[in-house]
Amino acid sequence: MTTRRLYYDDSYLREYDAQVVSCEKGVHRDGRPTFEVILDETAFYPTSGGQPHDLGRIDDAEVLDVRDDGEEIVHIVERGFQPGKVHGCLHWARRFDHMQQHTGQHLLSAIFQERFGLPTVSFHLGSEVSTIDLRGNEPSQAVLEGAERAANEVIFDDRPVTVRYGTAEKLAQLGVRKEVERTGILRAIEIEGVDLQPCGGTHLRKTSQIGVTLVRRCSKIRQDWRVEFVCGRRTERVAHADARLLREVAEKLNCASEDVAEAAGRAVSERDAHFKNAKAALLRLAEAEAELTLQREPAASGGLRVVTRFFQDEGDGEYLGAFATALAKAERTVALVGRSPCGHVFFAQHPAAGKDMKALLNQVMEEFGGKGGGTKDFTRGKLSDGQAVEKVLRRARAIVEGK
Ligand SMILES: [Zn+2]
């Protein structure tokens, strides 16, 4: 039996009485047992055409989901019903919000197409923001703002929004914006003087109830342009959230809200400059420390000099690398450097030392566990056990010295 869809002709109906046609056991998406109730008529909107389903109650049972099963509307509820009369009651704030977003979407889509030649290929009404995907050239900031302004003009104009029925031919004569292949009597939504398009969704009576629309951003999705927008109460919510975020950032940057972009730009370039300076200073420090170390470690007999250095602190790997590199600049020097607790080790050599740092690293990693890599003259690794560094350096030294 076909369910009569009360929302088709009265999208403002929040409460109604109906007869239970059937009630079967089912299972909800989250695994909990539910009941699937079909009524002779309903005001509950099922998920379809980009608009999410309604919530609410049937008698004292919560409606968890509403599904469109072709002819019938299936209400997923938390308890079962006997045949007889029931009372349905919609979660009105949710439904009205959907109506604000959906009518707003028709309006924006019409304006993007008519004024800017950008047809809507799909629409999604999310729980936070809604999106329309436009096909064509990338909409510039001026186009996005122009569409928003034009939509708000129509909203302030308080135009009537009406439901029209007719065959595809009749709607085509009336100038319907999107052609449909379905036959029989179709339903279409008209925003006076702006738009007529086939739609089974629930809509406002007047454009003024959209309140105001805000186009928030545009990003590329495959070949199309995804435009994010909000309408009605959501506009108020996101405007508040944006303002709060701006205040918080301004507080962190210690400036007025209107100076945030400039202050953030300054902070980033200062950070970059400090980073560059710190890196240069670290390099100079590594070179100076290497020089001091080398003065204390004379070349052994045979001309090969092996320098081992173990650090135990919270410093970073970069300094170790610079230090090992600086040591290995000295003639015939092999540098074995490591740090606990991070477990980083660096093996570097002056090419004339004639050893193989890669083979050396592979051998100790095999013996002690860890990973790394590099070249014949320079390798870096990280031990699985950060506390084994000192032992590893001793072992590496023994290998280099052939002991
Ligand atoms: Zn629609």
PDB file of N, CA and C in Angstrom, residues 168-202:
ATOM      1  N   ALA A 168       6.108  16.237 -17.588  1.00  0.00           N
ATOM      2  CA  ALA A 168       7.411  16.776 -17.994  1.00  0.00           C
ATOM      3  C   ALA A 168       7.222  17.860 -19.049  1.00  0.00           C
ATOM      4  N   GLU A 169       6.266  17.629 -19.989  1.00  0.00           N
ATOM      5  CA  GLU A 169       6.043  18.619 -21.062  1.00  0.00           C
ATOM      6  C   GLU A 169       5.530  19.928 -20.490  1.00  0.00           C
ATOM      7  N   LYS A 170       4.586  19.781 -19.541  1.00  0.00           N
ATOM      8  CA  LYS A 170       3.998  20.999 -18.987  1.00  0.00           C
ATOM      9  C   LYS A 170       5.044  21.800 -18.223  1.00  0.00           C
ATOM     10  N   LEU A 171       5.854  21.094 -17.450  1.00  0.00           N
ATOM     11  CA  LEU A 171       6.898  21.787 -16.678  1.00  0.00           C
ATOM     12  C   LEU A 171       7.919  22.415 -17.625  1.00  0.00           C
ATOM     13  N   ALA A 172       8.186  21.720 -18.743  1.00  0.00           N
ATOM     14  CA  ALA A 172       9.136  22.263 -19.719  1.00  0.00           C
ATOM     15  C   ALA A 172       8.615  23.582 -20.271  1.00  0.00           C
ATOM     16  N   GLN A 173       7.296  23.629 -20.523  1.00  0.00           N
ATOM     17  CA  GLN A 173       6.679  24.871 -21.029  1.00  0.00           C
ATOM     18  C   GLN A 173       6.814  26.003 -20.014  1.00  0.00           C
ATOM     19  N   LEU A 174       6.757  25.603 -18.735  1.00  0.00           N
ATOM     20  CA  LEU A 174       6.847  26.615 -17.670  1.00  0.00           C
ATOM     21  C   LEU A 174       8.295  27.056 -17.444  1.00  0.00           C
ATOM     22  N   GLY A 175       9.241  26.387 -18.139  1.00  0.00           N
ATOM     23  CA  GLY A 175      10.643  26.786 -18.035  1.00  0.00           C
ATOM     24  C   GLY A 175      11.389  26.100 -16.913  1.00  0.00           C
ATOM     25  N   VAL A 176      11.100  24.801 -16.693  1.00  0.00           N
ATOM     26  CA  VAL A 176      11.787  24.067 -15.633  1.00  0.00           C
ATOM     27  C   VAL A 176      13.286  24.037 -15.935  1.00  0.00           C
ATOM     28  N   ARG A 177      14.093  24.143 -14.866  1.00  0.00           N
ATOM     29  CA  ARG A 177      15.528  24.314 -15.074  1.00  0.00           C
ATOM     30  C   ARG A 177      16.258  23.008 -15.371  1.00  0.00           C
ATOM     31  N   LYS A 178      15.705  21.898 -14.875  1.00  0.00           N
ATOM     32  CA  LYS A 178      16.376  20.629 -15.093  1.00  0.00           C
ATOM     33  C   LYS A 178      15.364  19.671 -15.701  1.00  0.00           C
ATOM     34  N   GLU A 179      15.764  19.024 -16.805  1.00  0.00           N
ATOM     35  CA  GLU A 179      14.822  18.092 -17.412  1.00  0.00           C
ATOM     36  C   GLU A 179      14.873  16.751 -16.703  1.00  0.00           C
ATOM     37  N   VAL A 180      13.694  16.127 -16.588  1.00  0.00           N
ATOM     38  CA  VAL A 180      13.650  14.820 -15.935  1.00  0.00           C
ATOM     39  C   VAL A 180      13.142  13.803 -16.923  1.00  0.00           C
ATOM     40  N   GLU A 181      13.587  12.564 -16.742  1.00  0.00           N
ATOM     41  CA  GLU A 181      13.186  11.526 -17.680  1.00  0.00           C
ATOM     42  C   GLU A 181      11.932  10.799 -17.216  1.00  0.00           C
ATOM     43  N   ARG A 182      11.572  11.040 -15.928  1.00  0.00           N
ATOM     44  CA  ARG A 182      10.423  10.300 -15.395  1.00  0.00           C
ATOM     45  C   ARG A 182       9.133  10.726 -16.082  1.00  0.00           C
ATOM     46  N   THR A 183       8.188   9.777 -16.172  1.00  0.00           N
ATOM     47  CA  THR A 183       6.899  10.102 -16.795  1.00  0.00           C
ATOM     48  C   THR A 183       5.863  10.300 -15.711  1.00  0.00           C
ATOM     49  N   GLY A 184       4.669  10.654 -16.135  1.00  0.00           N
ATOM     50  CA  GLY A 184       3.587  10.858 -15.174  1.00  0.00           C
ATOM     51  C   GLY A 184       3.642  12.260 -14.598  1.00  0.00           C
ATOM     52  N   ILE A 185       2.947  12.443 -13.492  1.00  0.00           N
ATOM     53  CA  ILE A 185       2.873  13.766 -12.867  1.00  0.00           C
ATOM     54  C   ILE A 185       4.116  13.981 -12.001  1.00  0.00           C
ATOM     55  N   LEU A 186       4.773  15.080 -12.260  1.00  0.00           N
ATOM     56  CA  LEU A 186       5.996  15.398 -11.516  1.00  0.00           C
ATOM     57  C   LEU A 186       5.733  16.545 -10.553  1.00  0.00           C
ATOM     58  N   ARG A 187       6.601  16.615  -9.549  1.00  0.00           N
ATOM     59  CA  ARG A 187       6.505  17.692  -8.580  1.00  0.00           C
ATOM     60  C   ARG A 187       7.684  18.627  -8.816  1.00  0.00           C
ATOM     61  N   ALA A 188       7.420  19.901  -8.751  1.00  0.00           N
ATOM     62  CA  ALA A 188       8.501  20.878  -8.934  1.00  0.00           C
ATOM     63  C   ALA A 188       8.325  22.002  -7.929  1.00  0.00           C
ATOM     64  N   ILE A 189       9.451  22.654  -7.599  1.00  0.00           N
ATOM     65  CA  ILE A 189       9.427  23.762  -6.644  1.00  0.00           C
ATOM     66  C   ILE A 189       9.732  25.054  -7.384  1.00  0.00           C
ATOM     67  N   GLU A 190       8.875  26.040  -7.195  1.00  0.00           N
ATOM     68  CA  GLU A 190       9.067  27.318  -7.871  1.00  0.00           C
ATOM     69  C   GLU A 190       9.410  28.415  -6.863  1.00  0.00           C
ATOM     70  N   ILE A 191      10.493  29.119  -7.154  1.00  0.00           N
ATOM     71  CA  ILE A 191      10.776  30.346  -6.407  1.00  0.00           C
ATOM     72  C   ILE A 191      10.403  31.446  -7.387  1.00  0.00           C
ATOM     73  N   GLU A 192       9.404  32.208  -7.051  1.00  0.00           N
ATOM     74  CA  GLU A 192       8.809  33.138  -8.004  1.00  0.00           C
ATOM     75  C   GLU A 192       9.846  34.010  -8.723  1.00  0.00           C
ATOM     76  N   GLY A 193       9.808  33.916 -10.040  1.00  0.00           N
ATOM     77  CA  GLY A 193      10.661  34.762 -10.867  1.00  0.00           C
ATOM     78  C   GLY A 193      12.118  34.346 -10.903  1.00  0.00           C
ATOM     79  N   VAL A 194      12.476  33.259 -10.197  1.00  0.00           N
ATOM     80  CA  VAL A 194      13.891  32.891 -10.120  1.00  0.00           C
ATOM     81  C   VAL A 194      14.146  31.472 -10.592  1.00  0.00           C
ATOM     82  N   ASP A 195      13.275  30.549 -10.186  1.00  0.00           N
ATOM     83  CA  ASP A 195      13.623  29.148 -10.377  1.00  0.00           C
ATOM     84  C   ASP A 195      12.403  28.254 -10.376  1.00  0.00           C
ATOM     85  N   LEU A 196      12.461  27.240 -11.229  1.00  0.00           N
ATOM     86  CA  LEU A 196      11.473  26.160 -11.191  1.00  0.00           C
ATOM     87  C   LEU A 196      12.252  24.891 -11.426  1.00  0.00           C
ATOM     88  N   GLN A 197      12.253  24.006 -10.431  1.00  0.00           N
ATOM     89  CA  GLN A 197      12.981  22.759 -10.669  1.00  0.00           C
ATOM     90  C   GLN A 197      12.342  21.566  -9.985  1.00  0.00           C
ATOM     91  N   PRO A 198      12.422  20.398 -10.661  1.00  0.00           N
ATOM     92  CA  PRO A 198      11.805  19.192 -10.113  1.00  0.00           C
ATOM     93  C   PRO A 198      12.462  18.833  -8.790  1.00  0.00           C
ATOM     94  N   CYS A 199      11.673  18.507  -7.775  1.00  0.00           N
ATOM     95  CA  CYS A 199      12.228  18.186  -6.465  1.00  0.00           C
ATOM     96  C   CYS A 199      11.159  17.564  -5.593  1.00  0.00           C
ATOM     97  N   GLY A 200      11.525  16.550  -4.831  1.00  0.00           N
ATOM     98  CA  GLY A 200      10.578  15.908  -3.920  1.00  0.00           C
ATOM     99  C   GLY A 200      10.783  16.355  -2.486  1.00  0.00           C
ATOM    100  N   GLY A 201      11.664  17.334  -2.277  1.00  0.00           N
ATOM    101  CA  GLY A 201      12.034  17.737  -0.917  1.00  0.00           C
ATOM    102  C   GLY A 201      11.040  18.677  -0.258  1.00  0.00           C
ATOM    103  N   THR A 202      11.345  19.031   0.985  1.00  0.00           N
ATOM    104  CA  THR A 202      10.481  19.951   1.723  1.00  0.00           C
ATOM    105  C   THR A 202      11.072  21.354   1.653  1.00  0.00           C
TER     106      THR A 202
END
